[in-house]
Coordinates of C-alpha atoms in Angstrom, one line a residue:
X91 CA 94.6 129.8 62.9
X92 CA 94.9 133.1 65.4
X93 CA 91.8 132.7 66.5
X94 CA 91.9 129.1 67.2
X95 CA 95.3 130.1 69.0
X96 CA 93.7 131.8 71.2
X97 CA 90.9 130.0 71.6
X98 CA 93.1 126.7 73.1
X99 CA 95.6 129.0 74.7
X100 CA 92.7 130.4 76.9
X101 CA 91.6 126.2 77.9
X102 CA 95.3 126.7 78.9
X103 CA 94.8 129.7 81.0
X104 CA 91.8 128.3 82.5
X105 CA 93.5 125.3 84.1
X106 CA 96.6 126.9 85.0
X107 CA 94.3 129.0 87.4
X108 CA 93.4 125.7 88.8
X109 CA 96.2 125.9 90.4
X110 CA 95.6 129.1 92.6
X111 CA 95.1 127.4 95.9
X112 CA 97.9 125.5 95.4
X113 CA 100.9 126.4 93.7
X114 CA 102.8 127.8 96.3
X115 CA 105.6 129.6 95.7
X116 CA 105.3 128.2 91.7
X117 CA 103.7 129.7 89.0
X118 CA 100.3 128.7 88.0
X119 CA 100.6 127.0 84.4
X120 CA 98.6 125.3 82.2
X121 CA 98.5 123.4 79.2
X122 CA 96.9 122.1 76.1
X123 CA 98.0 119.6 73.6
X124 CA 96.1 119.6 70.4
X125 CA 96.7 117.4 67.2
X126 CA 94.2 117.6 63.9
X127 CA 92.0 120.1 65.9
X128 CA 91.5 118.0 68.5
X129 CA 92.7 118.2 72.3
X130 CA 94.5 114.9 73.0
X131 CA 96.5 116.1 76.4
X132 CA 95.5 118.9 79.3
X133 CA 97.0 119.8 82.2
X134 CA 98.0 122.2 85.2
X135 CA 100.6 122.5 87.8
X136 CA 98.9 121.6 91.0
X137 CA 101.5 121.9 93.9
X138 CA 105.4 122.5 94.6
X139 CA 107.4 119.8 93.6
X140 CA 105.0 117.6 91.9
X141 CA 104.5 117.4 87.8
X142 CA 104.0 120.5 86.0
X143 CA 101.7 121.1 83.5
X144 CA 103.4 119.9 80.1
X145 CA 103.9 116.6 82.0
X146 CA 100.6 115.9 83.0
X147 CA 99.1 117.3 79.3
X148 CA 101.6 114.7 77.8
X149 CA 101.3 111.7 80.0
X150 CA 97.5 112.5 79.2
X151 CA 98.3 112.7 75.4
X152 CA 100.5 109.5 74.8
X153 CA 101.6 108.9 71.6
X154 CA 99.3 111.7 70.2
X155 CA 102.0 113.8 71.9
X156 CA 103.8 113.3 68.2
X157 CA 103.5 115.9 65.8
X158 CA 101.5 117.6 67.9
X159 CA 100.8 121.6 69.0
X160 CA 101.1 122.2 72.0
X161 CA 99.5 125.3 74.2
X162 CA 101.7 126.2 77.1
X163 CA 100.8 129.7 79.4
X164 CA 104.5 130.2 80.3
X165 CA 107.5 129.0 78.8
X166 CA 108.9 125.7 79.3
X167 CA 111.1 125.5 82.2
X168 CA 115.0 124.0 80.8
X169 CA 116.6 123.3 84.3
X170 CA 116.2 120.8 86.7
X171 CA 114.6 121.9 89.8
X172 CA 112.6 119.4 91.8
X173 CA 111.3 118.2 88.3
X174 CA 113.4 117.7 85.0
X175 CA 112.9 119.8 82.3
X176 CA 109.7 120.3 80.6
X177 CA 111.6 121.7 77.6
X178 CA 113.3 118.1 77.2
X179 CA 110.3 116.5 77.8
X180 CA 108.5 118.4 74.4
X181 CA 111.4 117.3 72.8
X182 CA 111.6 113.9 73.5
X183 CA 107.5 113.8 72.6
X184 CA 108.1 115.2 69.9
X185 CA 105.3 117.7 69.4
X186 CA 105.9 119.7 65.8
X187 CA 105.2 123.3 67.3
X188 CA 104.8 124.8 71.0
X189 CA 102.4 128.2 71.5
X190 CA 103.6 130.3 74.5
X191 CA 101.9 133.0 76.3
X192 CA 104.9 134.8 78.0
X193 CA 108.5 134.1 78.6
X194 CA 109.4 133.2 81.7
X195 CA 111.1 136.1 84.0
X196 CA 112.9 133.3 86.3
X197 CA 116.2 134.0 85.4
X198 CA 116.9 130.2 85.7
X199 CA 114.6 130.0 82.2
X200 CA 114.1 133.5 80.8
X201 CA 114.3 132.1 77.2
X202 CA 116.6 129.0 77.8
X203 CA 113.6 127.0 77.1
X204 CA 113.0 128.7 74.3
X205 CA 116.0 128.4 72.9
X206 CA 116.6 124.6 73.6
X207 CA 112.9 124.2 71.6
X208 CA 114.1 125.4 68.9
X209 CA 117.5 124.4 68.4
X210 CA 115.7 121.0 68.7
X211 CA 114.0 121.7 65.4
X212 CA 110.7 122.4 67.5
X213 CA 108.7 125.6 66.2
X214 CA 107.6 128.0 68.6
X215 CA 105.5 131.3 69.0
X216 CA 105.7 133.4 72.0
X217 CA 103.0 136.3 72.8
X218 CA 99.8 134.5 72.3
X219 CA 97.0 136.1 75.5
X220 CA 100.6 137.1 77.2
X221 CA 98.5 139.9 79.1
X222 CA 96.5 137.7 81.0
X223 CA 98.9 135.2 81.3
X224 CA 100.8 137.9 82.9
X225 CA 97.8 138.8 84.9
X226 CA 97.5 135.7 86.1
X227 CA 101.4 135.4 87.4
X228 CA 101.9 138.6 88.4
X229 CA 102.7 137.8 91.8
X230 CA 105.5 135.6 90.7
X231 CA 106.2 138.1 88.2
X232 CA 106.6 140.9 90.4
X233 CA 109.3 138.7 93.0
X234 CA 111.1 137.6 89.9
X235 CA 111.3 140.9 88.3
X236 CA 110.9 143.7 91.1
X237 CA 112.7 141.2 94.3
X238 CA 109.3 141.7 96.2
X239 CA 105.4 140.1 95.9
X240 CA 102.9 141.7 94.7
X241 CA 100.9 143.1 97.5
X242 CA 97.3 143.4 98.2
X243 CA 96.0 146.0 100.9
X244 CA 92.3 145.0 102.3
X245 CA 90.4 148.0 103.8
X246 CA 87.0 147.6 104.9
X247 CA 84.6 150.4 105.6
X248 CA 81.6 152.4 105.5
X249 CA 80.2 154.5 102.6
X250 CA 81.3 157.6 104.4
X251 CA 85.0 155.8 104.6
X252 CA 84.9 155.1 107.9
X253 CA 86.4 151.6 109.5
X254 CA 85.6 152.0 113.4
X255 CA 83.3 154.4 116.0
X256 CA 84.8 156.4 117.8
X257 CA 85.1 153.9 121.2
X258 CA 87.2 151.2 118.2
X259 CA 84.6 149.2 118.4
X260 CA 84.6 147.9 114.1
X261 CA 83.2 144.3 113.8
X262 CA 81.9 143.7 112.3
X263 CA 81.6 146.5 109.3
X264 CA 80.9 144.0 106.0
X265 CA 78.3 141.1 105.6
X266 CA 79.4 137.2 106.1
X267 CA 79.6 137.2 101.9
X268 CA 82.4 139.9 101.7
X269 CA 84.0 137.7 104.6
X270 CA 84.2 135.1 102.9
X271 CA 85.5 137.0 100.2
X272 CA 87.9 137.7 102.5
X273 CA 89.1 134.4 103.0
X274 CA 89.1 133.4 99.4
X275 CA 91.6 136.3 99.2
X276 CA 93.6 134.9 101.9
X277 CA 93.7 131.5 100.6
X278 CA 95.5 132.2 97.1
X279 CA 98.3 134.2 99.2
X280 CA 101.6 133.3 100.2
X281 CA 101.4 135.8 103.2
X282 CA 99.0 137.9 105.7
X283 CA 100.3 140.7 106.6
X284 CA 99.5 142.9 109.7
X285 CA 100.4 144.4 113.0
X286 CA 100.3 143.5 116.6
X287 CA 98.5 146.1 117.1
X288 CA 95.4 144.7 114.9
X289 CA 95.9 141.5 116.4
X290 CA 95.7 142.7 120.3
X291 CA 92.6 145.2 119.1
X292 CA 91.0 142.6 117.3
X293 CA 91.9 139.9 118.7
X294 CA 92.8 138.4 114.9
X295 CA 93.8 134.7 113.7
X296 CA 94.7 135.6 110.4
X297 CA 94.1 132.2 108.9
X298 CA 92.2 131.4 105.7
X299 CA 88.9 129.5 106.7
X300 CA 88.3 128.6 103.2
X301 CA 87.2 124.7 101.8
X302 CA 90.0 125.1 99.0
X303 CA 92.7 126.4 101.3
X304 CA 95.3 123.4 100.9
X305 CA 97.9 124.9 103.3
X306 CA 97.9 128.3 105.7
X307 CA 99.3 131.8 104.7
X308 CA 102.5 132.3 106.4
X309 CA 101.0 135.1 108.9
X310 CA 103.8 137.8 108.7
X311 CA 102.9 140.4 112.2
X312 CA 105.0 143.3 112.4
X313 CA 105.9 143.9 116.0
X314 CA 108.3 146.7 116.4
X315 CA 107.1 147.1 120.0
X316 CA 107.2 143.4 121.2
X317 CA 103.9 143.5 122.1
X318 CA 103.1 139.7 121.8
X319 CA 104.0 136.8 124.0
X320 CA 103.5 132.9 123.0
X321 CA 100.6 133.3 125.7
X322 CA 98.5 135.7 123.5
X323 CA 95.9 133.2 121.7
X324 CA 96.5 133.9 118.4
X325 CA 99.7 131.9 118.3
X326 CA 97.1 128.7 119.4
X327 CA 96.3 128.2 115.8
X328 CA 99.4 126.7 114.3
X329 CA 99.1 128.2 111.2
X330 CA 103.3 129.5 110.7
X331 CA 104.0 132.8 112.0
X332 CA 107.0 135.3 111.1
X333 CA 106.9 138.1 113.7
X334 CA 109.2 140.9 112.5
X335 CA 110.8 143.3 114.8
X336 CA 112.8 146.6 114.2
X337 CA 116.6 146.7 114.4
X338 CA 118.6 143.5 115.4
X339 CA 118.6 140.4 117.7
X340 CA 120.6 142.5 120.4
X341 CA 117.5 144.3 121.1
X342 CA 115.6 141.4 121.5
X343 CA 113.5 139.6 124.7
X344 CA 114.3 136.3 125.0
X345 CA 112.7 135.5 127.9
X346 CA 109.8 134.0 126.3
X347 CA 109.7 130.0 124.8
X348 CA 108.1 130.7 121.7
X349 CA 105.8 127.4 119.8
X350 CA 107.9 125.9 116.8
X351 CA 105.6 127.5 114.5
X352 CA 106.5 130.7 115.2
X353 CA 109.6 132.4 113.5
X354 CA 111.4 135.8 114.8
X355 CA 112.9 138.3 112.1
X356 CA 114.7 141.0 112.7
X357 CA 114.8 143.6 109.5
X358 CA 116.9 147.3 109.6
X359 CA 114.8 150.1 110.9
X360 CA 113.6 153.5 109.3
X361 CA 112.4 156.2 111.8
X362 CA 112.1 153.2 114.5
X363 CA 109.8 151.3 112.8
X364 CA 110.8 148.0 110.2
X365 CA 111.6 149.1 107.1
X366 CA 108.6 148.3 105.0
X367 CA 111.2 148.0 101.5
X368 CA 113.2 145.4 103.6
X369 CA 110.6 143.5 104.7
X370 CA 108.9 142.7 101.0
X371 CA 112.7 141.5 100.1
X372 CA 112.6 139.6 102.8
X373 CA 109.3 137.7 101.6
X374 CA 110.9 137.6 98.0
X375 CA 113.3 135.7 99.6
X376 CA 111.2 133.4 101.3
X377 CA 109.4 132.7 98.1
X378 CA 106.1 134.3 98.6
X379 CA 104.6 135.7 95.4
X380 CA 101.5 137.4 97.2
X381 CA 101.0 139.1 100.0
X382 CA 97.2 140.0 101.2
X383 CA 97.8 143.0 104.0
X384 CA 94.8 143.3 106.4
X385 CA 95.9 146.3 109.5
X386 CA 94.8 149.8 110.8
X387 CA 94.7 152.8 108.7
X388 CA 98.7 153.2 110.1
X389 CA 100.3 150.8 108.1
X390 CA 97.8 151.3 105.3
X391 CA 98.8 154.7 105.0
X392 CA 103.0 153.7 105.4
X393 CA 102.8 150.9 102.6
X394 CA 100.3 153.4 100.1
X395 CA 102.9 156.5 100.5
X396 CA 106.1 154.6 100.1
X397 CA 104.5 153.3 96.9
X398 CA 104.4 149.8 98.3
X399 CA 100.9 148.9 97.5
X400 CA 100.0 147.2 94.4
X401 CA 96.1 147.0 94.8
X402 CA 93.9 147.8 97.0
X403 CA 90.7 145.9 97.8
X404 CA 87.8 147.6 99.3
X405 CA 84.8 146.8 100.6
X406 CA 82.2 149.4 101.2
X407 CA 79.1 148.3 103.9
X408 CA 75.6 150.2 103.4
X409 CA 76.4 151.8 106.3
X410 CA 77.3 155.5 108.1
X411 CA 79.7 155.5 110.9
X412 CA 79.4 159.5 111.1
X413 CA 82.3 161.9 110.7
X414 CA 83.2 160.5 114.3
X415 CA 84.4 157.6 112.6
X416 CA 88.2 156.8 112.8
X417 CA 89.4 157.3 109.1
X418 CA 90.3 154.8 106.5
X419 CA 93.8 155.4 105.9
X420 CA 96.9 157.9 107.7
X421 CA 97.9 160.3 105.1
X422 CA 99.4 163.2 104.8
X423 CA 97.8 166.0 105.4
X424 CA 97.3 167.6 101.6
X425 CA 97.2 171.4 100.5
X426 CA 96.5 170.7 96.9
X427 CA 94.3 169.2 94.6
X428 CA 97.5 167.8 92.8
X429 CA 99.0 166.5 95.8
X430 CA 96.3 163.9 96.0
X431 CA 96.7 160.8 95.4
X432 CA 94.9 159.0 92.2
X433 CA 93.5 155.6 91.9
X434 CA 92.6 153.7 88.6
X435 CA 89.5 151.3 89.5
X436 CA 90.4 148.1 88.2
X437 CA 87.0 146.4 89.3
X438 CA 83.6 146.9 91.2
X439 CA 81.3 144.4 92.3
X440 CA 78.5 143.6 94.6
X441 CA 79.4 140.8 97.3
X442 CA 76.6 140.2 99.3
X443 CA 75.4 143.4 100.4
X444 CA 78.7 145.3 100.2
X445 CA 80.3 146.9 97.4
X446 CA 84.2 145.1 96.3
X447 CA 86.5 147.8 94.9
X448 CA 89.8 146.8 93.5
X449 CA 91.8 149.6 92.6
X450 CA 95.5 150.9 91.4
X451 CA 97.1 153.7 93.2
X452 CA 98.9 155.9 90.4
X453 CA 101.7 157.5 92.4
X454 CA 103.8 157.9 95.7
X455 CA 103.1 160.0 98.0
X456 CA 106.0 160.6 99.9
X457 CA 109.7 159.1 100.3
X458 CA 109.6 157.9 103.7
X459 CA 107.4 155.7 105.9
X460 CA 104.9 157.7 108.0

């Protein structure tokens, strides 16, 4: 019966990542109802507020719903949010056993559901494909468990690591496949992170151009300098925008009438710049599970040596820039082998013409923000 376990809880998984364009600020979750080997209900959570997935898999399975197993990828919520309860809902079915992947790290759930299933006479088995279940999550994960998203660092350069000549001039390094890569990427996160400095050299919209893109990124520009004014053209698109400054609204400009779609932030500072710590709570806050990070080697190099990055996605053109080049990331400078930093690659693929690498850094480098 293992085996067929995980054979149904992986249907599961496979239409809770449905849901990666759309969830929001939700987890993605799927489900499978299955009664005398056969599947009588599926179903995924598709957007905030709307049915989640044990709904739809038993509105799908009916009466079937009965005496049923049911597949679930995370554990059945037991509060009332913007939905009821999906543990009450198993119970009133009144399915005869419920397979979970992982337990649920919202401490509104973390095992309440659980524990209403059972005390309902309901049997239940936890752990079944809980690593890629967690895999899947981990960016809800991470703000439930760590108070900050899971955050993606996008580098793009040339196979001598390289992301500009010598003049700036950079675009374009990658092929139009690894762009659109690029906007995939951007399209399954909460937030885009970058600089007004990338913004002005690039001249960047920071929106995800992608057919499955249901709603825009919020586009989160760190602007310690206050360097933007509502007259700059990327605040044309109306894609939401949270421009963060350094210190407090005292040291603000207000001269300017900023576009309704544009929020100000103003987050403690650390060695005059925004402190990089605060500012992830302060997404955590706002609900965003995933952050995709696209900037200059500067802030690169701050998030990577205050231990801030969880991946790093690379994209390597068949091209050589020369050892003129402006570098891929600000580091320190390092005296020993041991000092450097050590990445585990994760996973390397061709996109086009270019070369995807998604990698782990291992350690921190330093304690404060370069």
């Amino acid at each position: 019966m293992t085996d067929m376990h995980h054979v149904y809880m992986q249907q599961a998984l496979d239409l809770a990542a449905q849901g990666q364009f759309s969830v929001g600020t939700n987890p993605m979750v799927g489900c499978v109802i299955v009664r005398d080997g056969d599947i009588v209900g599926r179903g995924w959570h598709e957007r905030p507020g709307e049915p989640h997935a044990e709904v739809h898999a038993l509105r799908e399975a009916g009466a079937a719903a009965a005496g049923a197993t049911v597949y679930v990828t995370l554990e059945p919520c037991s509060h009332f949010g913007r939905t009821p309860p999906c543990a009450d809902a198993l119970i009133k079915a009144q399915v005869a056993r419920v397979v979970i992947a992982m337990q649920d790290p919202n401490p509104l759930v973390a095992g309440a559901g659980i524990s209403r299933l059972l005390e309902a006479g309901i049997a239940v088995e936890v752990g079944v494909l809980a690593a890629p279940a967690e895999s899947l999550n981990r960016g809800f994960i991470s703000r439930m468990r760590r108070r900050r998203p899971w955050l993606r660092v996008k580098l793009a350069a040339t196979l001598d690591g390289r992301t500009a000549l010598a003049n700036g001039v950079s675009q374009w390094i990658t092929g139009p496949a690894a762009r659109r890569d690029v906007h995939r990427w951007r399209a399954q996160s909460g937030a885009i992170l970058s600089t007004a400095r990338t913004v002005l050299a690039d001249n960047a919209k920071l929106t995800a151009r992608h057919e499955m893109a249901e709603q825009q990124p919020l586009r989160v520009i760190i602007d310690s300098r206050q360097q933007l004014t509502p007259a700059h053209p990327f605040f044309l698109e109306t894609a939401p925008v949270l421009l963060v400054y350094a210190g407090t609204r005292e040291d603000a400009d207000d001269l300017h009438q900023w576009p309704d779609h544009v929020e100000r932030c103003w987050l403690p500072a650390l060695n005059g710049r925004v402190d990089l710590n605060a500012l992830l709570e302060e997404l955590a806050v706002r609900g965003i599970n995933n952050v995709w990070t696209e900037c200059g080697p500067e802030l690169a190099g701050a998030l990577l040596a205050v231990g801030l990055v969880d991946e790093l996605v690379i994209y390597m053109a068949p091209k050589l820039f020369g050892s003129s080049g402006r570098s891929l990331l600000q580091l320190p400078a390092f005296e020993q082998i041991e000092q450097v930093p050590e990445l585990i690659i994760k996973d390397l693929r061709l996109v086009g013409e270019d070369i995807r690498v998604t990698a782990i850094p291992q350690v921190v480098i330093g304690e404060t923000q370069s």
